[in-house]
Coordinates of C-alpha atoms and ligand atoms in Angstrom, one line a residue:
Chain S
M30 CA 0.1 0.0 -0.2
F31 CA 2.6 2.6 1.0
E32 CA 4.6 1.5 -2.5
D33 CA 1.1 2.4 -4.0
L34 CA 0.6 6.1 -2.4
G35 CA 4.4 6.8 -2.8
K36 CA 3.5 5.9 -6.4
I37 CA 0.7 8.4 -7.1
L38 CA 2.1 11.1 -5.1
T39 CA 4.9 11.0 -7.3
S40 CA 3.5 10.6 -10.8
S41 CA 2.7 13.8 -12.1
E42 CA -0.5 11.8 -14.2
Y43 CA -1.7 10.1 -11.4
M44 CA -1.6 13.8 -9.6
G45 CA -3.1 15.5 -12.1
Y46 CA -6.0 13.2 -12.2
I47 CA -6.4 13.9 -8.3
W48 CA -6.2 17.6 -8.7
Q49 CA -8.6 18.1 -12.0
G50 CA -10.7 15.9 -10.5
F51 CA -10.4 18.4 -7.2
G52 CA -11.3 20.7 -8.8
T53 CA -14.3 19.2 -11.3
T54 CA -15.5 18.3 -7.8
L55 CA -15.5 22.3 -6.0
L56 CA -16.9 23.4 -9.4
V57 CA -19.5 21.0 -9.6
T58 CA -20.9 21.7 -5.7
L59 CA -20.2 25.4 -5.9
I60 CA -22.4 25.8 -9.1
A61 CA -24.8 23.5 -7.3
V62 CA -25.2 25.3 -4.2
L63 CA -25.2 28.9 -5.7
I64 CA -28.6 27.1 -8.0
G65 CA -30.1 25.1 -4.8
L66 CA -29.6 28.5 -2.9
V67 CA -31.4 30.2 -5.6
L68 CA -33.6 28.0 -6.4
G69 CA -34.7 27.0 -2.4
F70 CA -35.1 30.4 -1.8
I71 CA -37.6 30.8 -4.3
V72 CA -39.3 27.7 -3.8
A73 CA -39.6 28.7 0.3
I74 CA -41.0 32.4 -0.1
I75 CA -43.2 30.8 -3.0
K76 CA -44.6 28.7 0.3
I77 CA -44.3 30.7 2.6
A78 CA -46.4 33.5 0.7
A79 CA -49.0 31.0 -0.4
L80 CA -50.1 31.5 3.5
N81 CA -50.7 35.1 2.7
S82 CA -51.9 35.4 -0.6
K83 CA -54.2 33.6 -2.9
W84 CA -53.0 33.8 -5.8
M85 CA -49.5 31.9 -4.3
K86 CA -51.8 28.9 -3.6
I87 CA -51.4 26.7 -7.2
P88 CA -47.8 28.3 -7.0
A89 CA -47.1 26.8 -3.9
F90 CA -48.9 23.6 -4.7
I91 CA -46.1 22.8 -8.1
C92 CA -43.0 23.5 -5.2
S93 CA -44.5 21.1 -2.7
I94 CA -44.7 18.5 -6.1
Y95 CA -41.1 19.6 -6.8
T96 CA -39.4 19.1 -2.4
T97 CA -41.9 16.2 -2.6
V98 CA -40.2 13.9 -5.7
I99 CA -37.2 15.8 -5.2
R100 CA -36.9 14.2 -1.2
G101 CA -38.6 10.9 -1.8
T102 CA -36.3 9.9 -4.7
P103 CA -32.7 9.3 -5.1
V104 CA -30.3 11.3 -6.1
A105 CA -28.8 9.0 -8.3
L106 CA -31.6 8.1 -9.7
Q107 CA -32.4 11.8 -10.4
L108 CA -29.1 11.9 -12.6
F109 CA -29.7 9.2 -14.8
L110 CA -33.0 10.5 -15.6
M111 CA -31.3 14.2 -16.5
V112 CA -28.9 13.1 -17.6
F113 CA -30.0 9.8 -20.4
S114 CA -33.3 10.7 -20.8
I115 CA -34.9 14.2 -20.2
L116 CA -31.6 16.5 -20.8
A117 CA -30.1 13.6 -22.8
F118 CA -28.6 15.9 -25.7
P119 CA -25.0 15.8 -27.5
G120 CA -22.2 17.3 -25.7
F121 CA -24.4 18.3 -23.0
K122 CA -24.1 16.1 -19.9
P123 CA -22.0 17.6 -17.2
V124 CA -24.1 20.7 -17.7
A125 CA -27.3 18.4 -16.9
A126 CA -25.1 16.1 -13.9
I127 CA -24.4 20.5 -12.4
L128 CA -28.6 21.2 -12.5
T129 CA -29.5 18.1 -11.4
F130 CA -27.5 18.7 -8.1
G131 CA -28.6 22.1 -7.6
I132 CA -32.5 21.0 -8.5
N133 CA -31.7 18.2 -6.3
S134 CA -30.2 20.8 -3.7
G135 CA -32.6 23.7 -3.6
A136 CA -35.5 21.3 -2.5
Y137 CA -33.2 20.1 0.8
V138 CA -32.3 24.0 1.3
S139 CA -36.3 25.6 0.4
E140 CA -37.2 22.8 3.1
N141 CA -34.7 24.3 5.3
I142 CA -35.5 27.9 5.3
R143 CA -39.2 27.8 5.7
A144 CA -38.9 25.9 8.4
G145 CA -36.6 28.7 9.3
I146 CA -38.9 31.1 9.3
M147 CA -41.6 29.1 10.3
S148 CA -40.0 28.8 13.6
V149 CA -40.2 32.4 14.3
D150 CA -42.8 33.2 16.8
K151 CA -46.4 34.1 14.6
G152 CA -46.9 37.1 16.5
Q153 CA -43.7 38.7 15.3
M154 CA -45.7 38.8 11.3
E155 CA -49.5 40.0 13.4
A156 CA -47.3 42.8 15.9
G157 CA -46.2 44.3 12.6
R158 CA -49.4 43.6 10.7
S159 CA -51.3 45.1 13.5
L160 CA -48.9 48.2 13.2
G161 CA -49.8 48.7 9.5
I162 CA -47.2 47.6 8.6
P163 CA -47.8 44.6 4.8
W164 CA -47.0 41.5 5.2
T165 CA -43.3 41.3 2.6
Y166 CA -42.1 44.7 4.5
T167 CA -42.7 42.5 8.1
M168 CA -41.5 39.4 6.2
V169 CA -37.9 41.5 5.5
K170 CA -37.3 43.3 8.2
I171 CA -38.7 41.5 11.1
I172 CA -38.7 38.1 10.2
F173 CA -35.8 37.0 8.0
P174 CA -33.3 38.3 10.5
Q175 CA -34.7 36.2 13.1
A176 CA -34.8 32.9 10.9
I177 CA -31.0 33.7 9.7
K178 CA -29.4 31.8 13.2
N179 CA -32.1 28.9 12.3
V180 CA -30.9 28.6 8.3
V181 CA -27.6 29.0 8.1
P182 CA -26.8 26.2 10.4
A183 CA -28.7 23.9 8.3
I184 CA -28.6 25.6 5.0
G185 CA -24.0 24.3 5.3
N186 CA -25.2 21.3 6.4
E187 CA -26.7 20.7 3.0
M188 CA -24.0 22.1 1.3
I189 CA -21.6 19.2 3.1
S190 CA -23.9 16.6 2.0
L191 CA -24.2 17.9 -1.6
L192 CA -20.1 18.0 -1.9
K193 CA -20.4 14.7 -0.9
E194 CA -22.9 13.6 -3.0
T195 CA -21.5 14.9 -6.0
S196 CA -19.3 11.9 -6.6
I197 CA -21.4 10.4 -7.7
I198 CA -21.9 12.0 -10.7
G199 CA -18.8 10.1 -12.1
W200 CA -21.6 7.1 -12.6
V201 CA -22.9 9.2 -16.2
G202 CA -19.3 8.8 -18.1
S203 CA -15.7 10.1 -16.8
T204 CA -13.7 11.1 -19.4
V205 CA -10.5 12.7 -18.1
G206 CA -10.8 16.5 -18.7
T207 CA -14.7 16.9 -19.2
L208 CA -16.8 18.5 -16.5
T209 CA -17.7 14.8 -14.3
F210 CA -14.6 13.6 -14.1
D211 CA -14.7 14.6 -10.8
L212 CA -11.9 13.6 -7.5
N213 CA -13.7 9.7 -7.1
A214 CA -13.6 9.3 -10.9
A215 CA -9.7 10.5 -10.3
S216 CA -9.6 7.4 -7.7
G217 CA -11.3 4.8 -9.9
I218 CA -9.2 5.3 -13.0
I219 CA -5.5 5.8 -10.8
A220 CA -6.9 2.4 -9.6
L221 CA -7.1 0.6 -12.9
G222 CA -3.5 1.8 -13.7
L223 CA -2.3 0.4 -9.9
G224 CA -4.4 -2.7 -11.7
G225 CA -7.4 -2.7 -9.5
A226 CA -5.3 -1.1 -6.0
Y227 CA -8.5 0.8 -4.3
L228 CA -6.6 1.5 -1.1
A229 CA -4.4 4.0 -1.9
P230 CA -6.0 5.9 -3.9
S231 CA -9.6 5.7 -1.7
I232 CA -6.7 7.1 1.0
I233 CA -6.0 10.2 -0.5
V234 CA -9.5 11.0 -1.8
G235 CA -10.7 10.4 1.2
C236 CA -7.9 12.7 2.6
F237 CA -9.3 15.4 -0.1
Y238 CA -13.1 15.7 0.4
L239 CA -12.3 15.0 4.5
V240 CA -10.0 18.5 4.7
V241 CA -12.9 20.3 2.9
V242 CA -15.4 19.1 4.5
Y243 CA -13.8 19.7 7.8
A244 CA -13.0 23.3 6.4
M245 CA -16.9 24.0 5.6
V246 CA -17.7 22.9 9.2
L247 CA -15.5 25.3 10.7
L248 CA -16.8 28.2 8.4
I249 CA -20.5 26.9 8.9
K250 CA -19.2 27.0 13.2
L251 CA -17.7 30.7 12.3
V252 CA -20.6 31.9 10.5
E253 CA -23.2 30.5 13.8
G254 CA -20.5 32.5 16.3
R255 CA -21.1 35.1 14.6
L256 CA -25.0 35.7 14.4
R257 CA -24.8 34.3 17.6
K258 CA -23.0 37.1 19.5
S259 CA -25.4 39.7 16.8
D260 CA -27.9 37.5 18.6
R261 CA -30.4 39.8 20.1
R262 CA -32.3 38.2 22.8
Chain T
M4 CA -66.3 54.0 16.0
I5 CA -65.5 50.3 15.0
A6 CA -69.3 48.5 14.4
V7 CA -68.9 45.1 13.7
K8 CA -72.1 43.0 12.2
N9 CA -73.0 39.9 12.6
L10 CA -70.1 38.9 12.6
Y11 CA -69.5 34.7 12.7
K12 CA -66.0 33.0 13.0
N13 CA -65.6 29.9 11.9
F14 CA -61.8 27.5 12.2
G15 CA -62.9 24.6 10.7
K16 CA -65.9 22.7 12.2
T17 CA -65.8 25.4 15.6
N18 CA -68.0 28.3 15.7
V19 CA -66.0 30.7 17.7
L20 CA -68.5 33.7 16.8
K21 CA -71.9 33.5 16.5
A22 CA -74.1 36.1 15.1
V23 CA -71.6 39.3 16.9
S24 CA -73.2 42.8 16.4
T25 CA -71.4 45.6 18.4
T26 CA -70.4 49.1 18.1
V27 CA -67.4 50.8 19.9
E28 CA -68.3 55.0 19.4
K29 CA -65.7 57.2 20.3
G30 CA -64.6 57.7 23.3
E31 CA -65.9 54.3 24.7
K32 CA -64.4 52.3 26.8
V33 CA -65.7 48.6 25.6
V34 CA -64.4 45.9 28.3
I35 CA -64.5 42.5 27.3
I36 CA -64.8 39.8 30.0
G37 CA -66.1 35.6 29.8
P38 CA -64.2 32.3 30.3
S39 CA -61.6 31.5 28.0
G40 CA -62.7 29.7 25.1
G41 CA -65.6 32.1 25.0
G42 CA -64.2 33.9 21.5
K43 CA -63.3 37.3 23.3
S44 CA -60.0 37.0 21.4
T45 CA -60.9 36.2 18.4
L46 CA -63.4 39.3 18.6
L47 CA -60.7 42.1 19.4
R48 CA -58.5 40.6 16.8
C49 CA -61.6 40.5 14.2
M50 CA -61.6 43.9 14.5
N51 CA -58.7 45.0 12.7
L52 CA -58.5 41.7 10.6
L53 CA -55.7 39.2 12.5
E54 CA -58.7 37.2 11.8
T55 CA -61.3 37.6 8.8
P56 CA -64.5 36.7 9.7
T57 CA -66.4 34.1 8.1
Y58 CA -69.5 35.6 7.9
G59 CA -70.5 38.9 8.7
E60 CA -69.1 42.9 8.5
V61 CA -66.3 45.2 10.1
W62 CA -66.8 48.8 9.9
V63 CA -64.6 51.5 10.7
E64 CA -65.8 54.9 10.7
D65 CA -67.6 54.7 7.8
K66 CA -65.2 52.5 5.8
L67 CA -65.8 48.9 5.4
L68 CA -63.0 46.4 6.4
T69 CA -64.2 43.1 5.4
P70 CA -66.1 42.0 2.1
V71 CA -69.6 42.6 1.9
D72 CA -71.4 40.6 3.0
P73 CA -74.6 40.5 1.7
Y74 CA -76.9 38.7 3.7
L75 CA -76.8 42.4 5.7
H76 CA -78.2 44.8 2.4
P77 CA -81.4 43.8 1.4
E78 CA -81.4 45.9 -2.1
I79 CA -78.3 43.5 -2.8
I80 CA -80.4 40.2 -2.1
R81 CA -83.1 41.2 -4.3
L82 CA -80.6 41.4 -7.5
S83 CA -80.3 37.6 -6.3
S84 CA -81.3 35.0 -9.6
T85 CA -82.5 33.2 -6.3
Y86 CA -84.1 36.2 -5.1
K87 CA -86.0 36.6 -8.2
R88 CA -86.7 32.7 -8.7
M89 CA -88.6 32.6 -5.2
T90 CA -90.4 36.1 -5.6
E91 CA -92.3 34.9 -9.5
G92 CA -93.7 32.1 -6.9
G93 CA -95.7 34.6 -5.6
A94 CA -94.0 35.3 -2.3
T95 CA -93.5 38.8 -0.5
D96 CA -90.7 40.4 -0.6
E97 CA -90.1 40.0 3.0
E98 CA -90.5 36.7 3.2
V99 CA -88.1 35.9 0.2
I100 CA -86.1 37.6 2.0
A101 CA -86.2 36.7 5.6
E102 CA -86.4 32.8 3.6
I103 CA -82.9 33.5 2.2
K104 CA -81.5 35.0 5.1
K105 CA -83.0 32.3 7.6
N106 CA -81.5 29.8 5.0
D107 CA -78.5 30.8 4.0
L108 CA -80.2 30.3 0.6
L109 CA -77.4 32.4 -1.6
R110 CA -75.0 30.7 -4.1
R111 CA -72.2 32.0 -5.0
F112 CA -73.2 32.9 -8.6
E113 CA -76.1 34.7 -8.7
G114 CA -76.7 36.7 -12.0
R115 CA -74.7 39.4 -12.9
D116 CA -76.9 42.1 -11.5
Y117 CA -75.6 40.8 -8.6
A118 CA -72.3 40.6 -9.2
S119 CA -71.9 44.3 -9.9
A120 CA -74.0 45.2 -7.2
I121 CA -71.0 43.9 -4.9
R122 CA -68.9 45.1 -6.6
T123 CA -70.1 48.6 -6.5
Y124 CA -70.7 48.4 -3.0
Q125 CA -67.0 47.1 -2.4
K126 CA -65.2 49.7 -4.2
Q127 CA -67.3 52.7 -3.1
N128 CA -66.6 51.3 0.9
T129 CA -63.7 49.7 1.4
L130 CA -60.5 51.0 3.2
D131 CA -57.4 49.1 2.8
V132 CA -56.2 47.0 5.9
N133 CA -53.3 48.4 6.8
L134 CA -54.3 51.8 6.3
A135 CA -57.1 50.8 8.6
R136 CA -54.5 49.5 10.9
R137 CA -52.5 52.6 11.5
K138 CA -55.3 53.8 13.6
I139 CA -55.8 50.4 15.5
G140 CA -53.4 50.3 18.2
M141 CA -53.1 46.4 19.1
V142 CA -51.8 45.1 22.4
F143 CA -50.8 41.6 23.0
Q144 CA -50.6 39.1 26.1
H145 CA -46.7 38.1 24.8
F146 CA -46.2 42.0 24.3
N147 CA -44.4 40.5 20.7
L148 CA -41.8 43.3 20.8
F149 CA -39.6 42.7 17.8
N150 CA -37.0 40.7 18.9
N151 CA -34.5 41.6 16.6
K152 CA -34.4 45.2 17.3
T153 CA -33.5 47.7 20.0
V154 CA -36.6 49.4 21.7
L155 CA -35.7 52.3 20.1
D156 CA -36.0 50.8 16.7
N157 CA -39.4 48.7 18.1
L158 CA -40.8 52.1 18.5
T159 CA -40.0 53.9 15.3
L160 CA -39.8 50.8 12.5
A161 CA -44.0 51.8 12.1
P162 CA -43.5 55.4 11.8
I163 CA -40.3 55.4 9.5
T164 CA -41.2 52.1 7.5
L165 CA -44.9 53.7 6.4
K166 CA -43.0 57.2 5.4
L167 CA -45.1 59.2 8.2
K168 CA -42.3 60.5 10.1
S169 CA -38.5 61.0 9.1
K170 CA -35.9 58.9 11.1
A171 CA -35.2 62.0 13.5
E172 CA -39.1 63.0 13.8
A173 CA -39.6 59.0 14.8
E174 CA -36.5 59.0 17.1
E175 CA -38.2 62.7 18.9
Q176 CA -41.1 61.1 19.4
A177 CA -39.7 57.5 20.8
Y178 CA -38.3 58.9 23.2
A179 CA -40.7 60.8 24.9
L180 CA -43.6 58.3 24.9
L181 CA -40.3 56.5 26.8
K182 CA -40.2 59.7 28.4
R183 CA -43.4 59.4 29.3
I184 CA -43.5 55.2 30.6
G185 CA -39.9 56.6 32.6
L186 CA -37.8 53.8 30.5
E187 CA -35.6 56.3 29.1
D188 CA -32.9 54.5 29.7
K189 CA -33.9 51.3 28.2
A190 CA -33.8 53.0 24.2
K191 CA -30.5 50.9 23.2
V192 CA -31.1 47.4 25.0
Y193 CA -33.5 45.0 22.9
P194 CA -36.1 43.6 24.5
S195 CA -35.2 40.5 25.5
T196 CA -33.4 42.0 29.1
L197 CA -36.5 44.1 30.0
S198 CA -39.1 42.5 32.5
G199 CA -42.6 41.9 31.5
G200 CA -44.0 45.1 32.8
Q201 CA -41.1 47.1 31.3
K202 CA -41.8 45.6 27.6
Q203 CA -45.8 45.4 27.7
R204 CA -45.5 49.5 28.2
I205 CA -43.0 49.7 25.8
A206 CA -45.7 47.2 23.6
I207 CA -48.0 49.8 24.6
V208 CA -46.1 52.9 23.3
R209 CA -44.9 51.2 20.3
A210 CA -48.6 51.5 19.5
L211 CA -49.2 55.0 20.5
A212 CA -46.2 56.4 18.6
M213 CA -48.7 55.7 15.2
K214 CA -51.1 58.1 17.0
P215 CA -54.2 56.1 16.7
D216 CA -57.8 56.9 17.1
Y217 CA -58.2 53.2 18.7
M218 CA -56.3 50.6 21.1
L219 CA -57.3 46.3 21.5
F220 CA -56.2 45.1 24.3
D221 CA -55.8 41.3 24.3
E222 CA -55.0 40.3 27.6
P223 CA -52.8 42.8 28.9
T224 CA -51.7 41.5 31.6
S225 CA -52.1 37.7 32.0
A226 CA -48.6 37.6 31.3
L227 CA -47.1 39.4 33.5
D228 CA -46.0 38.3 37.3
P229 CA -48.3 39.8 39.7
E230 CA -46.2 42.5 40.8
M231 CA -46.0 43.9 37.8
V232 CA -49.5 44.0 37.1
G233 CA -50.5 47.6 38.0
E234 CA -48.0 49.5 36.6
V235 CA -49.2 47.8 33.0
L236 CA -52.7 48.6 33.7
S237 CA -51.9 52.2 35.1
L238 CA -50.4 53.3 32.5
I239 CA -53.9 51.5 30.3
K240 CA -56.0 53.6 33.5
E241 CA -53.8 57.0 32.0
L242 CA -54.4 56.6 28.5
A243 CA -58.6 55.3 29.1
A244 CA -58.7 59.4 31.2
S245 CA -57.0 60.8 28.1
G246 CA -59.8 60.2 25.7
M247 CA -58.9 57.1 24.1
T248 CA -61.5 55.0 22.6
M249 CA -60.4 51.0 23.4
V250 CA -61.8 47.5 24.1
I251 CA -60.0 45.4 26.1
V252 CA -60.2 42.0 27.0
T253 CA -59.3 41.3 30.9
H254 CA -59.7 38.9 33.6
E255 CA -59.0 42.0 36.4
M256 CA -62.3 42.5 37.4
G257 CA -61.3 45.7 39.8
F258 CA -60.1 47.6 37.3
A259 CA -62.8 46.5 34.5
R260 CA -65.3 48.2 36.5
E261 CA -63.2 50.9 37.0
V262 CA -62.4 51.8 32.8
A263 CA -64.9 50.6 31.5
S264 CA -67.9 52.7 29.7
R265 CA -69.6 49.4 28.7
V266 CA -69.2 45.6 29.2
L267 CA -70.0 43.2 27.0
F268 CA -70.3 39.5 28.5
M269 CA -69.0 37.2 25.7
A270 CA -69.7 33.4 26.2
D271 CA -69.9 30.2 24.1
G272 CA -69.2 32.8 21.0
V273 CA -72.3 35.3 22.1
I274 CA -72.4 38.2 23.4
T275 CA -74.7 37.0 26.6
E276 CA -74.9 40.3 28.5
E277 CA -74.0 43.9 27.8
G278 CA -74.2 47.0 29.9
A279 CA -73.1 49.7 32.2
P280 CA -70.3 48.1 35.1
E281 CA -72.0 49.0 37.8
E282 CA -75.3 47.5 36.4
L283 CA -73.1 44.3 35.1
F284 CA -71.7 43.3 38.4
E285 CA -74.8 44.6 40.8
N286 CA -77.0 42.5 38.9
P287 CA -75.8 40.6 36.3
K288 CA -79.5 38.7 34.9
T289 CA -78.3 35.4 33.3
E290 CA -76.8 32.4 35.2
R291 CA -74.2 32.5 32.8
L292 CA -73.1 35.7 34.4
K293 CA -73.2 34.9 38.2
D294 CA -72.2 31.8 37.4
F295 CA -68.8 33.6 35.9
F296 CA -68.9 35.8 39.0
S297 CA -68.7 33.5 41.3
K298 CA -66.2 31.9 40.1
V299 CA -63.9 34.9 39.3
L300 CA -64.9 37.1 41.7
Ligands
ADP405 N1 -56.4 29.9 14.9 C1 -57.4 29.0 15.8 N2 -57.6 27.9 15.3 C2 -58.5 26.5 15.6 N3 -59.0 27.4 16.2 C3 -58.8 28.6 17.3 C4 -58.6 29.7 16.6 N4 -58.0 31.0 17.6 C5 -59.0 30.5 18.2 N5 -59.8 28.9 18.6 C6 -60.3 27.8 19.0 O1 -61.5 29.4 19.4 C7 -62.4 29.8 20.7 C8 -62.4 30.6 21.9 O2 -61.3 31.0 21.1 P1 -60.3 32.3 22.1 O3 -61.5 33.7 21.1 O4 -59.4 32.9 22.0 O5 -61.0 33.5 23.2 P2 -61.1 33.3 24.4 O6 -60.4 35.0 24.2 O7 -62.3 34.4 24.8 O8 -60.2 32.7 25.6 C9 -60.7 28.6 20.7 O9 -62.4 27.5 21.7 C10 -60.4 28.2 20.6 O10 -59.9 26.9 20.9
MG406 MG1 -58.1 34.9 24.2

């Protein structure tokens, strides 16, 4: 095993795969997180707005179909469905894959945001409304700031899950040099090169994941601490 | 004046308010008493539309806050196809209207004349609920101060957000209000650091910062430790003496008797008895009220 580790670490070809895969993992996660945040925020707002406005009832119903289906089926299934069926256009594979992770993440993010908003005492909204402040203003000025400290840690954890979930992106075909060649795919190609020895490449790739996840955990703690300090209760 | 007309409120299958009508005139201090679960809070919250009535109308001065309730308007009922069909059968106007009201015969679609009459009436009389609420302050049992805002910001948020005052004007007013309740030194602190009595007094002046014509109080002292009840009640009495029109739900019978110009006794979703405080407290007429007094006095 140590021999294999040495081989990988000294081979510019193998390390090249790993760095390239690492880049893919980070990039795919980042784009998916952004899509997920935007989508999740919109969906959460629509669902919350439906409590106030009857015009939002139908959009909110569509949104709950979305969150139910996405959270009720495996992400691997969603990935294959998107890449090989719904968005099976030539050369579109990486885009379809990244979109899948974004859409998947959006469902979870929306539930985190919605739960955070619902956790704020409903007397806060009533107080705002009783003063004649419109629903939207009360939401933005009173409810969101109180919801955020519940939402940030939950979304942080969702991002960590997402980073790890992207490790299946290579399952739809991991050609070197494309945006579906991630860390896990790099591990696979190196293992083949070593005659099927998965242990050493898995350890190295595992360390990359661990370091990133640990950095994210620290970052979440930091932000959480900040929010708690400014938590004026 | 705030008038509720034939108000019904159902939560699912429970009828919480049943045909409640009353008018709160300018300067009146109406105190609502009654057993818990009787619908007191619901009635109060219908007055500023925090609850939407199922049937009936809420008026503030000459403006309508709720949708039109056709059952309150015979001239609108007469335009309905149901009315037309029933009168063709030979029944008199009075009979038909009584019958329609009694059996809730109006449907969603009653022809074009009817629909346009409702639309016209609504357009002519409706006041936007946010505008109405500016004139109707509300004080809650659990204070509901904005947790993420300082005391000062609690007092200035609404006047500034609604562009009624500049920041400087709003803050000047806020300090004056805080001075009135002796809490100027709390301007920069967050609500969590305050006692219940302080929170409630600040909640009251937060409502006053909108210069309301009416104040609604929903059990303003029920969540307070006994030693803090006095400070809140005396602020409310002071406000009453200044001529504010108020509706107060309370379990403080001594206070009710002292401050009320009229007392409503609510039980099971109806105003069971009402009158001047002396009259009601000395000579309760209904068994229900006698029974209630025997438990609380
Ligand atoms: N949002 C609600 N949903 C369902 N039931 C409610 C709601 N609000 C009040 N009720 C019910 O309505 C009844 C009257 O409530 P309320 O007006 O709060 O009475 P009171 O203030 O006199 O104690 C109670 O039985 C209560 O359970
Ligand atoms: Mg109540």
